[in-house]
XYZ file of C-alpha atoms in Angstrom:
421
model
C 296.172 115.441 -12.813
C 295.172 111.849 -12.574
C 291.673 111.153 -11.268
C 292.833 110.230 -7.686
C 294.466 113.703 -7.513
C 291.512 115.473 -9.059
C 289.238 114.005 -6.406
C 291.263 115.732 -3.791
C 292.260 118.998 -5.420
C 289.859 120.035 -8.191
C 287.161 122.592 -7.568
C 288.697 124.441 -4.646
C 292.206 125.836 -4.296
C 292.810 127.812 -1.110
C 294.602 131.073 -1.367
C 297.223 132.365 1.111
C 295.778 132.169 4.610
C 292.452 130.535 3.484
C 291.070 127.329 4.920
C 292.572 124.120 3.450
C 289.296 122.285 3.578
C 286.374 123.459 1.429
C 284.383 125.885 3.546
C 280.609 125.743 4.026
C 279.162 129.017 2.840
C 275.890 128.903 4.717
C 274.172 131.813 3.115
C 271.256 132.343 0.770
C 272.195 135.888 -0.082
C 275.098 137.949 -1.310
C 275.759 141.660 -1.020
C 276.531 144.151 -3.880
C 277.709 147.628 -4.015
C 275.055 148.998 -6.319
C 271.677 148.337 -8.003
C 273.474 148.471 -11.378
C 275.748 145.614 -10.282
C 272.743 143.457 -9.536
C 271.085 144.415 -12.809
C 274.176 143.312 -14.698
C 273.985 139.914 -12.980
C 270.517 139.361 -14.322
C 271.833 139.876 -17.826
C 275.019 137.879 -17.292
C 274.976 135.701 -14.151
C 278.730 135.441 -13.695
C 278.756 135.892 -9.877
C 276.907 134.419 -6.908
C 273.652 136.319 -6.392
C 271.193 133.969 -4.787
C 271.500 130.368 -3.596
C 268.672 129.031 -5.602
C 270.973 129.361 -8.616
C 274.374 128.888 -7.149
C 276.433 128.793 -3.957
C 280.252 128.849 -3.518
C 280.375 125.507 -1.725
C 278.125 123.792 -4.287
C 279.990 125.525 -7.118
C 283.287 124.018 -5.993
C 281.813 120.539 -6.022
C 280.337 121.155 -9.464
C 283.684 122.148 -10.814
C 285.254 119.052 -9.290
C 282.698 116.712 -10.801
C 282.962 118.492 -14.219
C 286.762 117.865 -14.112
C 286.351 114.254 -13.084
C 284.069 113.554 -16.076
C 286.067 115.744 -18.497
C 283.184 118.253 -19.019
C 283.047 122.039 -19.306
C 280.562 122.585 -16.541
C 278.154 120.917 -14.148
C 275.064 121.693 -12.110
C 274.117 119.938 -8.901
C 270.528 119.212 -8.019
C 268.742 117.890 -4.909
C 268.381 114.344 -6.264
C 269.393 112.138 -9.152
C 265.778 112.190 -10.394
C 265.898 115.974 -10.527
C 269.065 115.779 -12.627
C 267.506 113.260 -14.967
C 264.345 115.367 -15.289
C 266.270 118.582 -16.035
C 268.513 116.761 -18.597
C 265.391 116.091 -20.649
C 263.413 119.306 -19.976
C 266.451 121.291 -21.073
C 265.930 119.791 -24.591
C 262.244 118.804 -24.936
C 259.093 120.818 -25.128
C 255.490 119.530 -25.215
C 255.083 117.632 -28.463
C 258.701 116.405 -28.518
C 260.004 112.866 -28.011
C 263.173 111.169 -26.903
C 264.584 107.605 -26.906
C 265.609 105.607 -23.867
C 267.038 102.106 -23.251
C 264.349 99.871 -21.709
C 266.666 98.574 -18.948
C 267.055 101.871 -17.123
C 266.237 102.460 -13.473
C 262.558 101.838 -12.620
C 262.142 105.356 -11.215
C 263.368 106.833 -14.489
C 260.947 104.587 -16.410
C 258.104 105.915 -14.469
C 259.362 109.547 -14.798
C 259.724 109.107 -18.550
C 256.589 106.944 -19.329
C 254.089 108.561 -17.009
C 255.073 112.011 -15.652
C 256.689 113.356 -18.820
C 253.846 111.941 -20.872
C 251.468 114.161 -18.889
C 253.615 117.120 -19.914
C 253.308 116.134 -23.608
C 256.807 114.609 -23.974
C 256.905 111.108 -25.426
C 259.528 108.561 -24.367
C 260.181 105.751 -26.826
C 261.801 102.729 -25.167
C 264.171 100.483 -27.147
C 266.152 97.328 -26.636
C 269.748 98.398 -26.176
C 270.903 95.216 -27.827
C 268.894 95.742 -30.975
C 270.795 96.317 -34.235
C 271.280 99.886 -35.553
C 268.755 99.205 -38.346
C 266.036 98.419 -35.788
C 266.930 101.330 -33.489
C 266.743 103.781 -36.389
C 263.053 103.128 -36.583
C 262.439 104.665 -33.139
C 263.470 108.080 -34.297
C 260.861 110.637 -35.257
C 261.203 114.208 -36.696
C 260.531 115.536 -33.194
C 263.097 113.272 -31.349
C 265.448 115.455 -29.254
C 267.698 113.060 -27.347
C 268.765 109.499 -26.538
C 269.112 108.331 -22.943
C 270.815 105.301 -21.403
C 272.747 104.073 -18.395
C 276.370 102.953 -18.426
C 275.423 100.164 -16.018
C 271.670 99.674 -15.759
C 270.039 99.576 -12.325
C 269.397 96.764 -11.394
C 269.654 94.730 -14.657
C 273.387 95.415 -14.855
C 273.347 95.583 -18.639
C 276.258 97.492 -20.117
C 275.317 100.081 -22.771
C 277.276 100.221 -25.978
C 277.956 103.935 -25.588
C 279.824 104.426 -28.882
C 276.981 102.661 -30.831
C 274.324 104.855 -29.225
C 276.423 107.991 -29.613
C 276.817 107.296 -33.311
C 273.071 106.634 -33.591
C 272.101 109.851 -31.782
C 274.568 112.043 -33.685
C 273.425 110.587 -36.945
C 270.077 112.179 -36.210
C 271.525 115.454 -34.841
C 270.617 114.820 -31.238
C 272.708 114.366 -28.065
C 273.311 111.176 -26.059
C 272.595 111.459 -22.331
C 274.287 108.902 -20.125
C 273.398 108.060 -16.471
C 276.814 107.174 -15.131
C 275.762 106.633 -11.500
C 276.944 103.110 -10.989
C 280.201 103.421 -12.904
C 281.246 106.844 -11.703
C 284.109 108.606 -13.629
C 286.548 106.361 -11.822
C 285.403 103.314 -13.863
C 284.008 104.978 -17.006
C 284.133 108.461 -18.622
C 281.325 108.410 -21.193
C 282.380 111.651 -22.862
C 285.466 109.714 -24.134
C 283.112 107.427 -26.046
C 280.958 110.070 -27.590
C 278.362 110.868 -24.935
C 277.252 114.557 -24.750
C 275.541 114.885 -21.341
C 276.140 112.881 -18.136
C 273.825 112.632 -15.083
C 274.446 111.057 -11.741
C 272.570 110.335 -8.661
C 275.343 111.614 -6.299
C 273.366 109.892 -3.473
C 275.062 106.685 -4.540
C 278.792 105.995 -4.880
C 279.791 109.636 -5.179
C 278.495 110.287 -1.640
C 278.977 106.658 -0.665
C 277.985 107.063 2.980
C 274.201 107.393 2.752
C 274.139 110.748 4.389
C 272.636 113.058 1.790
C 270.612 112.936 -1.420
C 271.752 114.675 -4.552
C 272.270 114.649 -8.323
C 274.337 116.371 -10.968
C 274.254 117.114 -14.678
C 277.612 117.423 -16.540
C 277.986 119.098 -19.931
C 280.676 117.844 -22.345
C 280.653 121.156 -24.186
C 281.081 119.305 -27.531
C 277.567 119.040 -28.949
C 276.510 121.541 -31.687
C 273.308 123.057 -30.308
C 273.103 125.376 -33.375
C 272.597 122.415 -35.780
C 268.967 123.498 -36.425
C 267.278 120.964 -34.110
C 267.382 123.145 -30.994
C 266.104 126.648 -31.697
C 265.662 127.280 -27.917
C 269.400 127.402 -27.599
C 269.867 129.850 -30.498
C 266.821 132.096 -30.499
C 266.627 134.910 -27.984
C 265.259 133.792 -24.573
C 262.631 136.392 -23.800
C 262.384 135.112 -20.235
C 266.023 136.119 -19.740
C 266.391 139.455 -21.468
C 266.764 138.005 -24.913
C 269.953 136.057 -24.373
C 271.041 133.518 -27.008
C 272.740 130.612 -25.166
C 274.882 129.459 -28.082
C 275.960 133.003 -29.032
C 276.651 134.229 -25.534
C 277.954 131.072 -23.748
C 279.353 128.980 -26.595
C 280.400 125.518 -25.454
C 278.627 125.973 -22.070
C 275.226 126.731 -23.631
C 273.571 123.538 -22.356
C 274.532 123.800 -18.712
C 274.028 127.603 -18.510
C 270.533 127.193 -20.102
C 269.697 124.552 -17.506
C 270.708 126.830 -14.657
C 269.172 130.047 -16.020
C 265.867 128.474 -17.004
C 265.187 125.305 -15.081
C 267.014 125.932 -11.775
C 265.601 129.434 -11.780
C 262.016 128.118 -12.087
C 262.099 124.797 -10.190
C 264.698 125.669 -7.540
C 265.972 122.128 -7.024
C 269.393 123.294 -5.767
C 271.245 121.490 -2.939
C 272.202 123.098 0.330
C 275.827 124.046 0.951
C 276.075 121.506 3.762
C 274.984 118.696 1.407
C 277.599 119.730 -1.075
C 280.244 119.697 1.672
C 279.349 116.112 2.591
C 279.334 115.081 -1.032
C 282.806 116.562 -1.433
C 284.072 114.352 1.432
C 282.713 111.346 -0.416
C 284.334 112.406 -3.681
C 287.723 112.685 -2.016
C 287.826 108.893 -1.365
C 285.872 107.807 -4.484
C 288.833 106.115 -6.322
C 289.935 104.147 -3.332
C 286.371 103.019 -2.541
C 285.466 102.125 -6.132
C 288.410 99.774 -6.509
C 287.561 97.930 -3.260
C 283.809 97.722 -4.264
C 284.800 96.104 -7.552
C 287.274 93.647 -5.825
C 284.671 92.593 -3.217
C 281.821 92.311 -5.762
C 283.760 90.119 -8.180
C 284.607 87.719 -5.354
C 280.935 87.641 -4.233
C 279.699 87.155 -7.862
C 282.014 84.230 -8.309
C 280.630 82.727 -5.065
C 277.033 83.228 -6.194
C 277.677 81.849 -9.578
C 278.616 78.463 -8.003
C 275.939 78.386 -5.382
C 273.237 75.622 -5.927
C 270.420 77.840 -4.732
C 271.117 80.577 -7.266
C 269.584 80.263 -10.779
C 271.638 82.997 -12.365
C 274.023 85.839 -11.557
C 274.207 89.112 -13.416
C 277.552 90.876 -12.981
C 279.437 92.056 -16.108
C 282.799 91.339 -14.432
C 282.194 87.619 -14.734
C 283.803 86.074 -17.792
C 280.555 84.134 -18.406
C 278.356 87.256 -18.530
C 276.905 88.224 -21.868
C 278.047 91.813 -21.325
C 281.624 90.889 -20.346
C 283.053 92.041 -23.737
C 281.381 95.437 -23.436
C 282.482 95.664 -19.834
C 286.100 95.065 -20.806
C 285.760 97.976 -23.300
C 283.926 100.504 -21.143
C 284.733 99.349 -17.617
C 288.232 97.920 -17.662
C 288.834 98.837 -14.020
C 285.810 97.008 -12.695
C 282.026 96.906 -12.791
C 281.072 98.535 -9.479
C 279.810 96.805 -6.377
C 276.236 96.031 -7.508
C 275.205 92.470 -8.456
C 271.813 91.219 -9.401
C 271.005 87.503 -9.020
C 267.970 85.271 -9.305
C 267.360 82.970 -6.461
C 265.774 79.553 -6.971
C 262.125 79.481 -5.864
C 261.151 82.965 -6.998
C 259.691 85.818 -4.909
C 259.027 83.756 -1.749
C 262.624 82.486 -1.457
C 263.995 85.905 -2.379
C 262.165 87.503 0.475
C 263.086 84.633 2.895
C 266.753 84.978 1.954
C 266.818 88.691 2.501
C 264.935 88.627 5.757
C 267.532 86.272 7.290
C 270.612 88.333 6.470
C 272.195 89.996 9.468
C 275.181 92.015 8.166
C 273.533 93.200 4.993
C 270.868 95.842 5.360
C 267.503 95.528 3.706
C 267.133 99.105 2.606
C 265.849 101.298 -0.282
C 269.385 102.324 -1.224
C 272.341 101.088 -3.226
C 276.024 101.879 -3.638
C 276.697 102.403 0.053
C 279.889 101.674 2.008
C 277.771 99.034 3.821
C 276.391 95.938 2.103
C 272.685 96.217 1.390
C 270.030 94.326 -0.494
C 266.697 95.074 -2.200
C 264.022 93.111 -3.940
C 263.339 95.305 -7.057
C 259.985 93.731 -7.976
C 258.638 94.702 -4.549
C 260.368 98.050 -4.226
C 262.112 100.224 -6.893
C 260.308 98.627 -9.819
C 257.017 97.913 -8.015
C 255.142 100.328 -10.243
C 256.094 98.527 -13.466
C 253.823 96.055 -15.240
C 254.906 92.443 -15.780
C 255.789 93.302 -19.313
C 257.876 96.268 -18.208
C 259.635 94.142 -15.643
C 260.643 91.647 -18.327
C 261.856 94.474 -20.513
C 263.896 95.813 -17.684
C 265.558 92.452 -17.131
C 263.825 91.773 -13.851
C 261.899 88.715 -12.521
C 260.231 88.064 -9.224
C 263.216 86.154 -7.794
C 265.736 88.882 -8.551
C 267.730 90.380 -5.668
C 269.885 93.464 -6.035
C 272.928 93.114 -3.857
C 275.110 96.114 -3.263
C 278.413 94.861 -1.903
C 279.980 97.145 0.629
C 283.500 97.667 2.022
C 283.351 95.102 4.835
C 285.793 92.247 4.774
C 284.637 90.058 1.901
C 284.730 86.944 4.102
C 282.174 88.453 6.407
C 279.945 89.335 3.505
C 280.093 85.760 2.209
C 279.328 84.336 5.652
C 276.245 86.531 5.849
C 275.052 85.415 2.506
C 275.304 81.754 3.648
C 272.988 82.620 6.594
C 270.451 83.807 4.031
C 270.792 80.736 1.843
C 270.369 78.481 4.934
C 266.835 79.852 5.224
C 265.876 79.167 1.636
C 263.680 76.177 1.020
């Protein structure tokens, strides 16, 4: 099936006489005919047994997202941050390290540089544009993964996925890609060599700002028995001595994440949240194309505006990432634009406070146009040096173009510019 059809039909197929729409299974518990049956599930969790691990409604959405990305399995979480955290903790123990592109989302920077550091896991940040010879120097004997974003938030840099996949695989470690802004409608990172994908489903996948969530998707292609990941091969004494690679084969990564991390942390979404996410997924292809169309028009408008110093949108022919965007994002570059307004922080705040249609919110990738000042909000915790490394300055505005008529969006932006000194 093509992706438009997958968004509607993958994950749930009603049988004769069953509901056409994905049902909400609002239950934490499931009944079994014997104690032995339950005991078998703790050895081989192939059925629903408790909703901290899995739920039929959530499971259907997981199957849909795995199909959209071309993976073998997926696991939903309560937030994108939880998905990002689990993607690393599933690979790294205290004393290990991993590599990440410096332009990633500010919340991820803090998670990697501060919180994981407290747990004894080192994140080594690199310039995504650096040559392979320079990036090679970041690897250590204890490096377990490489992490990057298809489209960075909010710097809008485009990661050269094939380059980073080759780099990671050369050292026997997987490439993890945050594909939140692109979604599988615009880019499918597994096709370019990525091994694991994470999303904040709160963003475009949901699209309506009604529920938070995240997901991890497993490509099923990485060789976890290559000698670098003994936790996948050796018996897991916390789960009756199971070997994930020997027992689950290509699904070793995602099963291990569920059996170890979800079991212990319990960051599993509610059935009702998954139901709402599924509604968003059903219209994802239609929405993504309109976001891209509106955003390109707005970016072209901003590029010509005298009160704008620079516009960062890879869909623009003048953008330094345009060539990579044509390769990885041929259908469009999402609806998010970052631009630097003349006059720095003061004018950026004045501009945003005089908008009427666009909402000033701590959110992005909504059906409604919204704005944010990263230096004051999402990246507030970063030092000046980290802000520069993330491609952010005090005058940067993150504009998430919605699905309103583009003429109304442009008229609202003019109201903001009219207030700028």
